[in-house]
Each structure stands twice: as C-alpha cells, then as structure tokens.
C-alpha cells in the first residue's frame, strides 16, 4: 500500500498475480488484498462530497466526542451553553440599555438582546472552535488518512447542541413576557442553516490558515470580539441604524443572519434584504474556505 497525506483518488487496483501461480494450475494461489493508491490532488476545486458522505460516521463521532469533552468535569454542565449569552445580555442590558439608552423604543430589551446573543454565540463559537480544530487534532492528522475537512465541520455539531439549549431558554423567556412568535418562526431552520454555513465556511478557511501561519490564532482571539461589536443587530434595533448603514451592513454575514434569527424567533417584520445579502455573502465565504482548505490540506501533516 502506498500512502501519502492527501485525499484519495478512488482507485483500487487488482492485486498482482503471482508468476508461479500459472505453473501451479491445480493449486489455487492465495488471494491478496486489493492495492489502494492514495494520490494528492492539485488545483482549485470543491471537496469531494461523496467522500465526505462515506466518512459521515466519523463526523458524527467527532462531534459527539467534542460535546462530551466540552461539559465533562464541569460544575454547571449544560449550564455553560447559556452562561455566555446570559452574561453578555446582562452587560448589554445594563450599560447599553439603561445607561446609553439603546433600549429606547424596544419592548423587553433583555429578551431582545438575548435572542441576538443566542445567534451570535452559535456563530462566534463555531468560527472559533473550527478555526483551531485542525491544530488541536494534530495527532489524528499526522497518523491516519481521512478527509481533514471533517475536523472543522464536526465543530458545527457542538454549536448546534448549545444553540438548541439556549433556544429553549429563549422560548421560556419570551413566553414569560408574553411574546408570541408569528409565522416567521417557520423560517428558523433556514436561518440556522445559513448561520451554520457561514460560520463553518469562515472557520474552515481560518483553520487552514492557522496551520500554515499561527499568527491567525492570535488575531482570532480578539477578532471575534470586534466582529460582535461590528454586528449591531446583536444589541441595537434597526431603527437606531441609519438607512445607509442598513444598506451595507448585510455585507457582514453575521448582521443579517442574527437579525433574521431574532425576527424569526420573536416575530416582527422579516428583513428579506438583509437575510438574502448576508446569506449570499456567507455562502461565498463558505465556498472560498472549502476550496482553499482542499488546496492546502495535503501539506497539513508536514506543516502542523
């Protein structure tokens, strides 16, 4: 077997026949296992989705492993899934809502902010964990072959698990203050799917960049925090944002998707423009991240 660190060309060659077998017509030659050749692929292209599907069980078990590790030996356990958005909600409600007056005209501002933080926490945590996942799984990458893309993609499962728990608390808070979602709640799966695509795409791109240049890891630490403040839909109503900003802010994929999540979960007019532009930008980022990851993944074992 010839093995190199790259995606396999689906090529299985029959085993070579033993020359001595021809002379031994009466005694069958012992069968040999098929020869599988793994060769690197070059150029820019999207990953082989059929290969990812063949490794879907590994994707599931990596996501399950990350979920167990995340809450293992913790006092709060699943409470950590809501601790971050709750703490941030309290800070925003106190300093922005009360002291800066950002809550003017917003009914139930804490619930308003918590809905935005639930979506942002999923997005930000998925980007952060996916970005560092390949380096964190160094031993796995350097020992066996499997589609490396599975590693950052598995982190989406952890984010979705936290999102479900936080959404349950959001539903309880909304019900406690009398907020009833409208028909737009049916759009939640589409919005969450768009959030996952955008976050995974950015995370995949950063994971490949961090393998070759570790400076991106330190930029990521404060970059995600800055990104949250550059996404005013998390903590400000759209009325507080000027029309020019509302036109260009959806180019930030988190802006329109966080806004869409809140409008779908709590009701209100759905901003299709912001959702459409942010979803398109998120999809483009995902395509770019997947293509770059595929192009450089064959060198991960050497660079890591």
PDB file of C-alpha atoms in Angstrom:
ATOM      1  CA  UNK A   1       0.000   0.000   0.000  1.00  0.00           C
ATOM      2  CA  UNK A   2       1.289   3.444  -0.936  1.00  0.00           C
ATOM      3  CA  UNK A   3       0.066   6.208   1.336  1.00  0.00           C
ATOM      4  CA  UNK A   4       0.524   9.975   1.146  1.00  0.00           C
ATOM      5  CA  UNK A   5      -1.189  12.785   3.057  1.00  0.00           C
ATOM      6  CA  UNK A   6      -3.888  13.776   0.606  1.00  0.00           C
ATOM      7  CA  UNK A   7      -7.387  12.899  -0.455  1.00  0.00           C
ATOM      8  CA  UNK A   8      -7.691   9.580  -2.091  1.00  0.00           C
ATOM      9  CA  UNK A   9      -8.274   9.207  -5.762  1.00  0.00           C
ATOM     10  CA  UNK A  10     -10.851   6.437  -5.695  1.00  0.00           C
ATOM     11  CA  UNK A  11      -8.553   3.951  -7.303  1.00  0.00           C
ATOM     12  CA  UNK A  12      -8.361   0.343  -6.363  1.00  0.00           C
ATOM     13  CA  UNK A  13      -6.178  -1.856  -8.462  1.00  0.00           C
ATOM     14  CA  UNK A  14      -6.347  -5.660  -8.553  1.00  0.00           C
ATOM     15  CA  UNK A  15      -3.547  -7.451  -6.813  1.00  0.00           C
ATOM     16  CA  UNK A  16      -0.663  -8.643  -8.947  1.00  0.00           C
ATOM     17  CA  UNK A  17      -0.810 -12.243  -9.839  1.00  0.00           C
ATOM     18  CA  UNK A  18       1.950 -14.488  -8.725  1.00  0.00           C
ATOM     19  CA  UNK A  19       4.007 -15.670 -11.745  1.00  0.00           C
ATOM     20  CA  UNK A  20       4.420 -19.005 -10.130  1.00  0.00           C
ATOM     21  CA  UNK A  21       0.670 -19.408  -9.961  1.00  0.00           C
ATOM     22  CA  UNK A  22       0.453 -20.166 -13.675  1.00  0.00           C
ATOM     23  CA  UNK A  23       2.569 -23.252 -13.300  1.00  0.00           C
ATOM     24  CA  UNK A  24       0.609 -24.420 -10.328  1.00  0.00           C
ATOM     25  CA  UNK A  25      -2.616 -24.974 -12.228  1.00  0.00           C
ATOM     26  CA  UNK A  26      -4.001 -27.433  -9.811  1.00  0.00           C
ATOM     27  CA  UNK A  27      -3.287 -25.429  -6.594  1.00  0.00           C
ATOM     28  CA  UNK A  28      -5.095 -22.011  -6.402  1.00  0.00           C
ATOM     29  CA  UNK A  29      -2.832 -19.080  -5.419  1.00  0.00           C
ATOM     30  CA  UNK A  30      -3.600 -17.399  -2.100  1.00  0.00           C
ATOM     31  CA  UNK A  31      -5.673 -14.240  -2.581  1.00  0.00           C
ATOM     32  CA  UNK A  32      -4.043 -10.887  -1.834  1.00  0.00           C
ATOM     33  CA  UNK A  33      -5.844  -7.769  -0.600  1.00  0.00           C
ATOM     34  CA  UNK A  34      -6.596  -5.125  -3.264  1.00  0.00           C
ATOM     35  CA  UNK A  35      -3.975  -2.436  -3.758  1.00  0.00           C
ATOM     36  CA  UNK A  36      -5.287   1.038  -2.845  1.00  0.00           C
ATOM     37  CA  UNK A  37      -3.278   4.009  -4.093  1.00  0.00           C
ATOM     38  CA  UNK A  38      -3.795   7.392  -2.390  1.00  0.00           C
ATOM     39  CA  UNK A  39      -2.562  10.245  -4.541  1.00  0.00           C
ATOM     40  CA  UNK A  40      -2.614  14.033  -3.960  1.00  0.00           C
ATOM     41  CA  UNK A  41      -4.974  16.249  -5.899  1.00  0.00           C
ATOM     42  CA  UNK A  42      -3.973  19.667  -7.110  1.00  0.00           C
ATOM     43  CA  UNK A  43      -5.771  22.779  -8.269  1.00  0.00           C
ATOM     44  CA  UNK A  44      -8.753  24.710  -7.008  1.00  0.00           C
ATOM     45  CA  UNK A  45     -11.944  22.725  -6.615  1.00  0.00           C
ATOM     46  CA  UNK A  46     -14.629  21.937  -4.089  1.00  0.00           C
ATOM     47  CA  UNK A  47     -14.190  18.932  -1.783  1.00  0.00           C
ATOM     48  CA  UNK A  48     -15.485  15.549  -2.853  1.00  0.00           C
ATOM     49  CA  UNK A  49     -18.896  15.415  -1.194  1.00  0.00           C
ATOM     50  CA  UNK A  50     -19.247  11.685  -1.874  1.00  0.00           C
ATOM     51  CA  UNK A  51     -16.055  11.059   0.097  1.00  0.00           C
ATOM     52  CA  UNK A  52     -17.345  13.166   2.991  1.00  0.00           C
ATOM     53  CA  UNK A  53     -20.549  11.143   2.957  1.00  0.00           C
ATOM     54  CA  UNK A  54     -18.562   7.905   3.212  1.00  0.00           C
ATOM     55  CA  UNK A  55     -16.921   9.261   6.372  1.00  0.00           C
ATOM     56  CA  UNK A  56     -20.178  10.553   7.897  1.00  0.00           C
ATOM     57  CA  UNK A  57     -19.903   8.198  10.886  1.00  0.00           C
ATOM     58  CA  UNK A  58     -16.508   9.672  11.763  1.00  0.00           C
ATOM     59  CA  UNK A  59     -18.037  13.150  11.517  1.00  0.00           C
ATOM     60  CA  UNK A  60     -20.786  12.133  13.922  1.00  0.00           C
ATOM     61  CA  UNK A  61     -18.432  10.574  16.462  1.00  0.00           C
ATOM     62  CA  UNK A  62     -16.046  13.549  16.388  1.00  0.00           C
ATOM     63  CA  UNK A  63     -18.967  15.894  17.081  1.00  0.00           C
ATOM     64  CA  UNK A  64     -20.197  13.605  19.873  1.00  0.00           C
ATOM     65  CA  UNK A  65     -16.688  13.468  21.348  1.00  0.00           C
ATOM     66  CA  UNK A  66     -16.433  17.266  21.363  1.00  0.00           C
ATOM     67  CA  UNK A  67     -19.816  17.608  23.088  1.00  0.00           C
ATOM     68  CA  UNK A  68     -18.814  15.155  25.839  1.00  0.00           C
ATOM     69  CA  UNK A  69     -15.426  16.805  26.350  1.00  0.00           C
ATOM     70  CA  UNK A  70     -16.996  20.270  26.478  1.00  0.00           C
ATOM     71  CA  UNK A  71     -19.145  19.508  29.515  1.00  0.00           C
ATOM     72  CA  UNK A  72     -17.048  16.829  31.192  1.00  0.00           C
ATOM     73  CA  UNK A  73     -15.962  17.569  34.787  1.00  0.00           C
ATOM     74  CA  UNK A  74     -17.761  20.924  34.905  1.00  0.00           C
ATOM     75  CA  UNK A  75     -19.915  22.152  37.754  1.00  0.00           C
ATOM     76  CA  UNK A  76     -22.506  23.922  35.608  1.00  0.00           C
ATOM     77  CA  UNK A  77     -22.578  21.210  32.951  1.00  0.00           C
ATOM     78  CA  UNK A  78     -25.101  22.144  30.277  1.00  0.00           C
ATOM     79  CA  UNK A  79     -25.494  25.485  32.018  1.00  0.00           C
ATOM     80  CA  UNK A  80     -22.378  26.668  30.170  1.00  0.00           C
ATOM     81  CA  UNK A  81     -24.413  26.571  26.970  1.00  0.00           C
ATOM     82  CA  UNK A  82     -26.433  29.554  28.227  1.00  0.00           C
ATOM     83  CA  UNK A  83     -23.942  31.194  30.592  1.00  0.00           C
ATOM     84  CA  UNK A  84     -22.160  33.196  27.880  1.00  0.00           C
ATOM     85  CA  UNK A  85     -25.269  34.680  26.198  1.00  0.00           C
ATOM     86  CA  UNK A  86     -26.890  35.344  29.595  1.00  0.00           C
ATOM     87  CA  UNK A  87     -23.832  37.171  30.948  1.00  0.00           C
ATOM     88  CA  UNK A  88     -23.450  39.236  27.795  1.00  0.00           C
ATOM     89  CA  UNK A  89     -27.166  40.014  27.812  1.00  0.00           C
ATOM     90  CA  UNK A  90     -26.875  41.338  31.376  1.00  0.00           C
ATOM     91  CA  UNK A  91     -23.952  43.603  30.423  1.00  0.00           C
ATOM     92  CA  UNK A  92     -25.683  44.973  27.334  1.00  0.00           C
ATOM     93  CA  UNK A  93     -28.998  45.455  29.147  1.00  0.00           C
ATOM     94  CA  UNK A  94     -27.302  47.384  31.954  1.00  0.00           C
ATOM     95  CA  UNK A  95     -24.745  49.509  30.117  1.00  0.00           C
ATOM     96  CA  UNK A  96     -26.310  49.890  26.680  1.00  0.00           C
ATOM     97  CA  UNK A  97     -29.966  49.562  27.578  1.00  0.00           C
ATOM     98  CA  UNK A  98     -30.104  51.564  30.820  1.00  0.00           C
ATOM     99  CA  UNK A  99     -27.097  53.870  30.741  1.00  0.00           C
ATOM    100  CA  UNK A 100     -26.679  54.519  26.991  1.00  0.00           C
ATOM    101  CA  UNK A 101     -30.397  54.475  26.221  1.00  0.00           C
ATOM    102  CA  UNK A 102     -30.187  51.822  23.498  1.00  0.00           C
ATOM    103  CA  UNK A 103     -33.346  50.214  24.826  1.00  0.00           C
ATOM    104  CA  UNK A 104     -35.488  53.226  23.903  1.00  0.00           C
ATOM    105  CA  UNK A 105     -38.440  52.037  21.892  1.00  0.00           C
ATOM    106  CA  UNK A 106     -37.587  48.357  22.394  1.00  0.00           C
ATOM    107  CA  UNK A 107     -40.051  46.373  24.429  1.00  0.00           C
ATOM    108  CA  UNK A 108     -38.445  43.713  26.613  1.00  0.00           C
ATOM    109  CA  UNK A 109     -34.887  44.758  25.733  1.00  0.00           C
ATOM    110  CA  UNK A 110     -33.188  41.931  27.727  1.00  0.00           C
ATOM    111  CA  UNK A 111     -35.090  39.324  25.695  1.00  0.00           C
ATOM    112  CA  UNK A 112     -34.281  41.295  22.551  1.00  0.00           C
ATOM    113  CA  UNK A 113     -30.551  41.179  23.323  1.00  0.00           C
ATOM    114  CA  UNK A 114     -30.633  37.552  24.454  1.00  0.00           C
ATOM    115  CA  UNK A 115     -32.151  36.492  21.123  1.00  0.00           C
ATOM    116  CA  UNK A 116     -29.321  38.239  19.302  1.00  0.00           C
ATOM    117  CA  UNK A 117     -26.716  36.745  21.614  1.00  0.00           C
ATOM    118  CA  UNK A 118     -28.042  33.206  21.120  1.00  0.00           C
ATOM    119  CA  UNK A 119     -27.492  33.521  17.376  1.00  0.00           C
ATOM    120  CA  UNK A 120     -24.159  35.326  17.746  1.00  0.00           C
ATOM    121  CA  UNK A 121     -22.839  32.836  20.311  1.00  0.00           C
ATOM    122  CA  UNK A 122     -23.517  29.994  17.886  1.00  0.00           C
ATOM    123  CA  UNK A 123     -21.831  31.868  15.063  1.00  0.00           C
ATOM    124  CA  UNK A 124     -18.834  33.124  17.034  1.00  0.00           C
ATOM    125  CA  UNK A 125     -18.159  29.896  18.921  1.00  0.00           C
ATOM    126  CA  UNK A 126     -18.396  27.830  15.737  1.00  0.00           C
ATOM    127  CA  UNK A 127     -15.904  30.092  13.974  1.00  0.00           C
ATOM    128  CA  UNK A 128     -13.522  29.994  16.950  1.00  0.00           C
ATOM    129  CA  UNK A 129     -13.600  26.243  17.567  1.00  0.00           C
ATOM    130  CA  UNK A 130     -13.478  25.335  13.878  1.00  0.00           C
ATOM    131  CA  UNK A 131     -10.504  27.644  13.323  1.00  0.00           C
ATOM    132  CA  UNK A 132      -8.393  25.886  15.938  1.00  0.00           C
ATOM    133  CA  UNK A 133      -9.671  22.368  15.379  1.00  0.00           C
ATOM    134  CA  UNK A 134      -7.056  21.094  12.905  1.00  0.00           C
ATOM    135  CA  UNK A 135      -4.120  22.151  15.078  1.00  0.00           C
ATOM    136  CA  UNK A 136      -5.879  20.772  18.176  1.00  0.00           C
ATOM    137  CA  UNK A 137      -6.184  17.364  16.455  1.00  0.00           C
ATOM    138  CA  UNK A 138      -2.521  17.213  15.469  1.00  0.00           C
ATOM    139  CA  UNK A 139      -2.018  13.553  16.378  1.00  0.00           C
ATOM    140  CA  UNK A 140      -5.091  12.494  14.454  1.00  0.00           C
ATOM    141  CA  UNK A 141      -4.000  14.418  11.363  1.00  0.00           C
ATOM    142  CA  UNK A 142      -0.454  13.046  11.294  1.00  0.00           C
ATOM    143  CA  UNK A 143      -1.225   9.373  11.880  1.00  0.00           C
ATOM    144  CA  UNK A 144      -4.070   8.236   9.637  1.00  0.00           C
ATOM    145  CA  UNK A 145      -5.787   9.308   6.463  1.00  0.00           C
ATOM    146  CA  UNK A 146      -9.343  10.630   6.383  1.00  0.00           C
ATOM    147  CA  UNK A 147     -10.863  13.785   4.874  1.00  0.00           C
ATOM    148  CA  UNK A 148      -9.342  16.549   7.002  1.00  0.00           C
ATOM    149  CA  UNK A 149     -12.394  18.705   6.338  1.00  0.00           C
ATOM    150  CA  UNK A 150     -14.344  16.524   8.768  1.00  0.00           C
ATOM    151  CA  UNK A 151     -12.441  18.019  11.715  1.00  0.00           C
ATOM    152  CA  UNK A 152     -13.618  21.659  11.409  1.00  0.00           C
ATOM    153  CA  UNK A 153     -17.061  20.583  10.200  1.00  0.00           C
ATOM    154  CA  UNK A 154     -17.590  18.471  13.321  1.00  0.00           C
ATOM    155  CA  UNK A 155     -17.426  21.603  15.478  1.00  0.00           C
ATOM    156  CA  UNK A 156     -20.721  22.752  13.978  1.00  0.00           C
ATOM    157  CA  UNK A 157     -22.408  19.934  15.874  1.00  0.00           C
ATOM    158  CA  UNK A 158     -21.217  21.321  19.212  1.00  0.00           C
ATOM    159  CA  UNK A 159     -22.525  24.761  18.308  1.00  0.00           C
ATOM    160  CA  UNK A 160     -25.881  23.351  17.263  1.00  0.00           C
ATOM    161  CA  UNK A 161     -26.160  21.461  20.545  1.00  0.00           C
ATOM    162  CA  UNK A 162     -25.591  24.678  22.513  1.00  0.00           C
ATOM    163  CA  UNK A 163     -27.973  26.550  20.228  1.00  0.00           C
ATOM    164  CA  UNK A 164     -30.807  24.137  20.968  1.00  0.00           C
ATOM    165  CA  UNK A 165     -30.325  24.529  24.726  1.00  0.00           C
ATOM    166  CA  UNK A 166     -30.089  28.326  24.537  1.00  0.00           C
ATOM    167  CA  UNK A 167     -33.129  28.487  22.226  1.00  0.00           C
ATOM    168  CA  UNK A 168     -35.175  26.562  24.784  1.00  0.00           C
ATOM    169  CA  UNK A 169     -34.295  29.191  27.395  1.00  0.00           C
ATOM    170  CA  UNK A 170     -35.118  31.953  24.899  1.00  0.00           C
ATOM    171  CA  UNK A 171     -38.532  30.415  24.277  1.00  0.00           C
ATOM    172  CA  UNK A 172     -39.153  30.299  28.036  1.00  0.00           C
ATOM    173  CA  UNK A 173     -38.106  33.939  28.471  1.00  0.00           C
ATOM    174  CA  UNK A 174     -40.262  35.058  25.537  1.00  0.00           C
ATOM    175  CA  UNK A 175     -43.236  33.164  26.883  1.00  0.00           C
ATOM    176  CA  UNK A 176     -42.749  34.674  30.339  1.00  0.00           C
ATOM    177  CA  UNK A 177     -43.060  38.228  28.974  1.00  0.00           C
ATOM    178  CA  UNK A 178     -45.922  37.375  26.615  1.00  0.00           C
ATOM    179  CA  UNK A 179     -44.043  37.348  23.275  1.00  0.00           C
ATOM    180  CA  UNK A 180     -45.689  35.042  20.768  1.00  0.00           C
ATOM    181  CA  UNK A 181     -43.757  34.348  17.529  1.00  0.00           C
ATOM    182  CA  UNK A 182     -45.609  34.622  14.248  1.00  0.00           C
ATOM    183  CA  UNK A 183     -45.416  32.593  11.079  1.00  0.00           C
ATOM    184  CA  UNK A 184     -41.781  33.599  10.688  1.00  0.00           C
ATOM    185  CA  UNK A 185     -40.829  31.008  13.279  1.00  0.00           C
ATOM    186  CA  UNK A 186     -41.104  28.506  10.421  1.00  0.00           C
ATOM    187  CA  UNK A 187     -38.023  30.179   8.903  1.00  0.00           C
ATOM    188  CA  UNK A 188     -35.826  29.259  11.868  1.00  0.00           C
ATOM    189  CA  UNK A 189     -34.380  26.072  10.283  1.00  0.00           C
ATOM    190  CA  UNK A 190     -33.452  28.050   7.155  1.00  0.00           C
ATOM    191  CA  UNK A 191     -31.871  30.831   9.213  1.00  0.00           C
ATOM    192  CA  UNK A 192     -29.934  28.410  11.422  1.00  0.00           C
ATOM    193  CA  UNK A 193     -28.764  26.537   8.330  1.00  0.00           C
ATOM    194  CA  UNK A 194     -27.485  29.775   6.801  1.00  0.00           C
ATOM    195  CA  UNK A 195     -25.739  30.643  10.068  1.00  0.00           C
ATOM    196  CA  UNK A 196     -24.090  27.226  10.127  1.00  0.00           C
ATOM    197  CA  UNK A 197     -22.900  27.515   6.508  1.00  0.00           C
ATOM    198  CA  UNK A 198     -21.418  30.976   7.066  1.00  0.00           C
ATOM    199  CA  UNK A 199     -19.769  30.089  10.385  1.00  0.00           C
ATOM    200  CA  UNK A 200     -18.386  26.780   9.095  1.00  0.00           C
ATOM    201  CA  UNK A 201     -17.056  28.459   5.965  1.00  0.00           C
ATOM    202  CA  UNK A 202     -15.170  31.117   7.899  1.00  0.00           C
ATOM    203  CA  UNK A 203     -13.963  28.531  10.420  1.00  0.00           C
ATOM    204  CA  UNK A 204     -12.716  26.161   7.697  1.00  0.00           C
ATOM    205  CA  UNK A 205     -10.829  28.982   5.994  1.00  0.00           C
ATOM    206  CA  UNK A 206      -9.202  30.081   9.255  1.00  0.00           C
ATOM    207  CA  UNK A 207      -8.330  26.513  10.252  1.00  0.00           C
ATOM    208  CA  UNK A 208      -6.294  26.102   7.070  1.00  0.00           C
ATOM    209  CA  UNK A 209      -4.638  29.494   7.527  1.00  0.00           C
ATOM    210  CA  UNK A 210      -3.720  28.777  11.157  1.00  0.00           C
ATOM    211  CA  UNK A 211      -1.949  25.532  10.199  1.00  0.00           C
ATOM    212  CA  UNK A 212       0.485  27.435   7.986  1.00  0.00           C
ATOM    213  CA  UNK A 213       0.628  30.695   9.952  1.00  0.00           C
ATOM    214  CA  UNK A 214      -0.114  30.683  13.697  1.00  0.00           C
ATOM    215  CA  UNK A 215      -0.492  34.459  13.834  1.00  0.00           C
ATOM    216  CA  UNK A 216      -4.074  33.993  12.722  1.00  0.00           C
ATOM    217  CA  UNK A 217      -4.770  32.215  16.007  1.00  0.00           C
ATOM    218  CA  UNK A 218      -3.950  35.352  17.998  1.00  0.00           C
ATOM    219  CA  UNK A 219      -5.842  37.578  15.599  1.00  0.00           C
ATOM    220  CA  UNK A 220      -8.830  35.291  16.011  1.00  0.00           C
ATOM    221  CA  UNK A 221      -8.906  35.818  19.791  1.00  0.00           C
ATOM    222  CA  UNK A 222      -9.833  39.479  19.651  1.00  0.00           C
ATOM    223  CA  UNK A 223     -11.084  39.495  16.067  1.00  0.00           C
ATOM    224  CA  UNK A 224     -14.265  37.618  17.007  1.00  0.00           C
ATOM    225  CA  UNK A 225     -14.944  40.079  19.826  1.00  0.00           C
ATOM    226  CA  UNK A 226     -14.521  43.014  17.469  1.00  0.00           C
ATOM    227  CA  UNK A 227     -16.736  41.268  14.938  1.00  0.00           C
ATOM    228  CA  UNK A 228     -19.533  41.077  17.527  1.00  0.00           C
ATOM    229  CA  UNK A 229     -19.417  44.824  18.156  1.00  0.00           C
ATOM    230  CA  UNK A 230     -19.326  45.371  14.386  1.00  0.00           C
ATOM    231  CA  UNK A 231     -22.621  43.476  14.225  1.00  0.00           C
ATOM    232  CA  UNK A 232     -25.093  45.979  15.726  1.00  0.00           C
ATOM    233  CA  UNK A 233     -28.067  43.723  15.072  1.00  0.00           C
ATOM    234  CA  UNK A 234     -26.960  41.856  18.207  1.00  0.00           C
ATOM    235  CA  UNK A 235     -27.696  44.754  20.559  1.00  0.00           C
ATOM    236  CA  UNK A 236     -29.390  47.577  18.591  1.00  0.00           C
ATOM    237  CA  UNK A 237     -32.779  47.785  16.871  1.00  0.00           C
ATOM    238  CA  UNK A 238     -32.738  48.544  13.147  1.00  0.00           C
ATOM    239  CA  UNK A 239     -34.423  51.889  13.812  1.00  0.00           C
ATOM    240  CA  UNK A 240     -31.258  53.051  15.579  1.00  0.00           C
ATOM    241  CA  UNK A 241     -29.226  52.367  12.427  1.00  0.00           C
ATOM    242  CA  UNK A 242     -29.279  54.808   9.557  1.00  0.00           C
ATOM    243  CA  UNK A 243     -30.604  53.817   6.112  1.00  0.00           C
ATOM    244  CA  UNK A 244     -27.133  53.901   4.551  1.00  0.00           C
ATOM    245  CA  UNK A 245     -25.786  51.541   7.197  1.00  0.00           C
ATOM    246  CA  UNK A 246     -28.782  49.243   6.732  1.00  0.00           C
ATOM    247  CA  UNK A 247     -27.854  49.009   3.052  1.00  0.00           C
ATOM    248  CA  UNK A 248     -24.221  47.984   3.569  1.00  0.00           C
ATOM    249  CA  UNK A 249     -24.220  46.201   6.924  1.00  0.00           C
ATOM    250  CA  UNK A 250     -25.687  42.969   5.453  1.00  0.00           C
ATOM    251  CA  UNK A 251     -22.338  42.527   3.692  1.00  0.00           C
ATOM    252  CA  UNK A 252     -21.311  41.362   7.150  1.00  0.00           C
ATOM    253  CA  UNK A 253     -22.861  37.857   7.073  1.00  0.00           C
ATOM    254  CA  UNK A 254     -23.446  37.861  10.815  1.00  0.00           C
ATOM    255  CA  UNK A 255     -25.528  41.061  10.676  1.00  0.00           C
ATOM    256  CA  UNK A 256     -28.384  39.841   8.506  1.00  0.00           C
ATOM    257  CA  UNK A 257     -28.393  36.305   9.910  1.00  0.00           C
ATOM    258  CA  UNK A 258     -28.502  37.402  13.564  1.00  0.00           C
ATOM    259  CA  UNK A 259     -31.251  39.872  12.671  1.00  0.00           C
ATOM    260  CA  UNK A 260     -33.179  37.143  10.846  1.00  0.00           C
ATOM    261  CA  UNK A 261     -32.832  34.759  13.792  1.00  0.00           C
ATOM    262  CA  UNK A 262     -34.357  37.285  16.191  1.00  0.00           C
ATOM    263  CA  UNK A 263     -37.172  38.215  13.807  1.00  0.00           C
ATOM    264  CA  UNK A 264     -37.961  34.545  13.230  1.00  0.00           C
ATOM    265  CA  UNK A 265     -37.854  33.655  16.916  1.00  0.00           C
ATOM    266  CA  UNK A 266     -39.648  36.671  18.385  1.00  0.00           C
ATOM    267  CA  UNK A 267     -41.815  37.742  15.464  1.00  0.00           C
ATOM    268  CA  UNK A 268     -41.976  41.038  13.612  1.00  0.00           C
ATOM    269  CA  UNK A 269     -41.377  42.110  10.027  1.00  0.00           C
ATOM    270  CA  UNK A 270     -38.783  39.895   8.355  1.00  0.00           C
ATOM    271  CA  UNK A 271     -35.956  41.794   6.647  1.00  0.00           C
ATOM    272  CA  UNK A 272     -35.574  39.741   3.467  1.00  0.00           C
ATOM    273  CA  UNK A 273     -32.968  42.079   2.007  1.00  0.00           C
ATOM    274  CA  UNK A 274     -30.589  41.742   4.958  1.00  0.00           C
ATOM    275  CA  UNK A 275     -31.192  37.995   5.154  1.00  0.00           C
ATOM    276  CA  UNK A 276     -30.639  37.459   1.434  1.00  0.00           C
ATOM    277  CA  UNK A 277     -27.455  39.539   1.182  1.00  0.00           C
ATOM    278  CA  UNK A 278     -25.910  38.075   4.343  1.00  0.00           C
ATOM    279  CA  UNK A 279     -26.793  34.521   3.287  1.00  0.00           C
ATOM    280  CA  UNK A 280     -25.191  35.073  -0.127  1.00  0.00           C
ATOM    281  CA  UNK A 281     -22.023  36.520   1.427  1.00  0.00           C
ATOM    282  CA  UNK A 282     -21.887  33.641   3.903  1.00  0.00           C
ATOM    283  CA  UNK A 283     -22.241  31.122   1.084  1.00  0.00           C
ATOM    284  CA  UNK A 284     -19.435  32.778  -0.896  1.00  0.00           C
ATOM    285  CA  UNK A 285     -17.187  32.688   2.161  1.00  0.00           C
ATOM    286  CA  UNK A 286     -18.006  29.013   2.629  1.00  0.00           C
ATOM    287  CA  UNK A 287     -17.130  28.176  -0.983  1.00  0.00           C
ATOM    288  CA  UNK A 288     -13.864  30.121  -0.724  1.00  0.00           C
ATOM    289  CA  UNK A 289     -12.984  28.438   2.569  1.00  0.00           C
ATOM    290  CA  UNK A 290     -13.706  24.931   1.254  1.00  0.00           C
ATOM    291  CA  UNK A 291     -11.680  25.470  -1.921  1.00  0.00           C
ATOM    292  CA  UNK A 292      -8.687  26.867  -0.056  1.00  0.00           C
ATOM    293  CA  UNK A 293      -8.833  24.099   2.538  1.00  0.00           C
ATOM    294  CA  UNK A 294      -8.878  21.439  -0.168  1.00  0.00           C
ATOM    295  CA  UNK A 295      -5.935  23.023  -1.948  1.00  0.00           C
ATOM    296  CA  UNK A 296      -3.636  23.094   1.089  1.00  0.00           C
ATOM    297  CA  UNK A 297      -4.812  20.100   3.145  1.00  0.00           C
ATOM    298  CA  UNK A 298      -2.260  17.731   1.614  1.00  0.00           C
ATOM    299  CA  UNK A 299       0.501  19.654   3.407  1.00  0.00           C
ATOM    300  CA  UNK A 300      -1.138  19.649   6.842  1.00  0.00           C
ATOM    301  CA  UNK A 301       0.785  16.633   8.158  1.00  0.00           C
ATOM    302  CA  UNK A 302       4.106  18.304   7.320  1.00  0.00           C
ATOM    303  CA  UNK A 303       3.214  21.854   8.405  1.00  0.00           C
ATOM    304  CA  UNK A 304       1.397  21.058  11.591  1.00  0.00           C
TER     305      UNK A 304
END
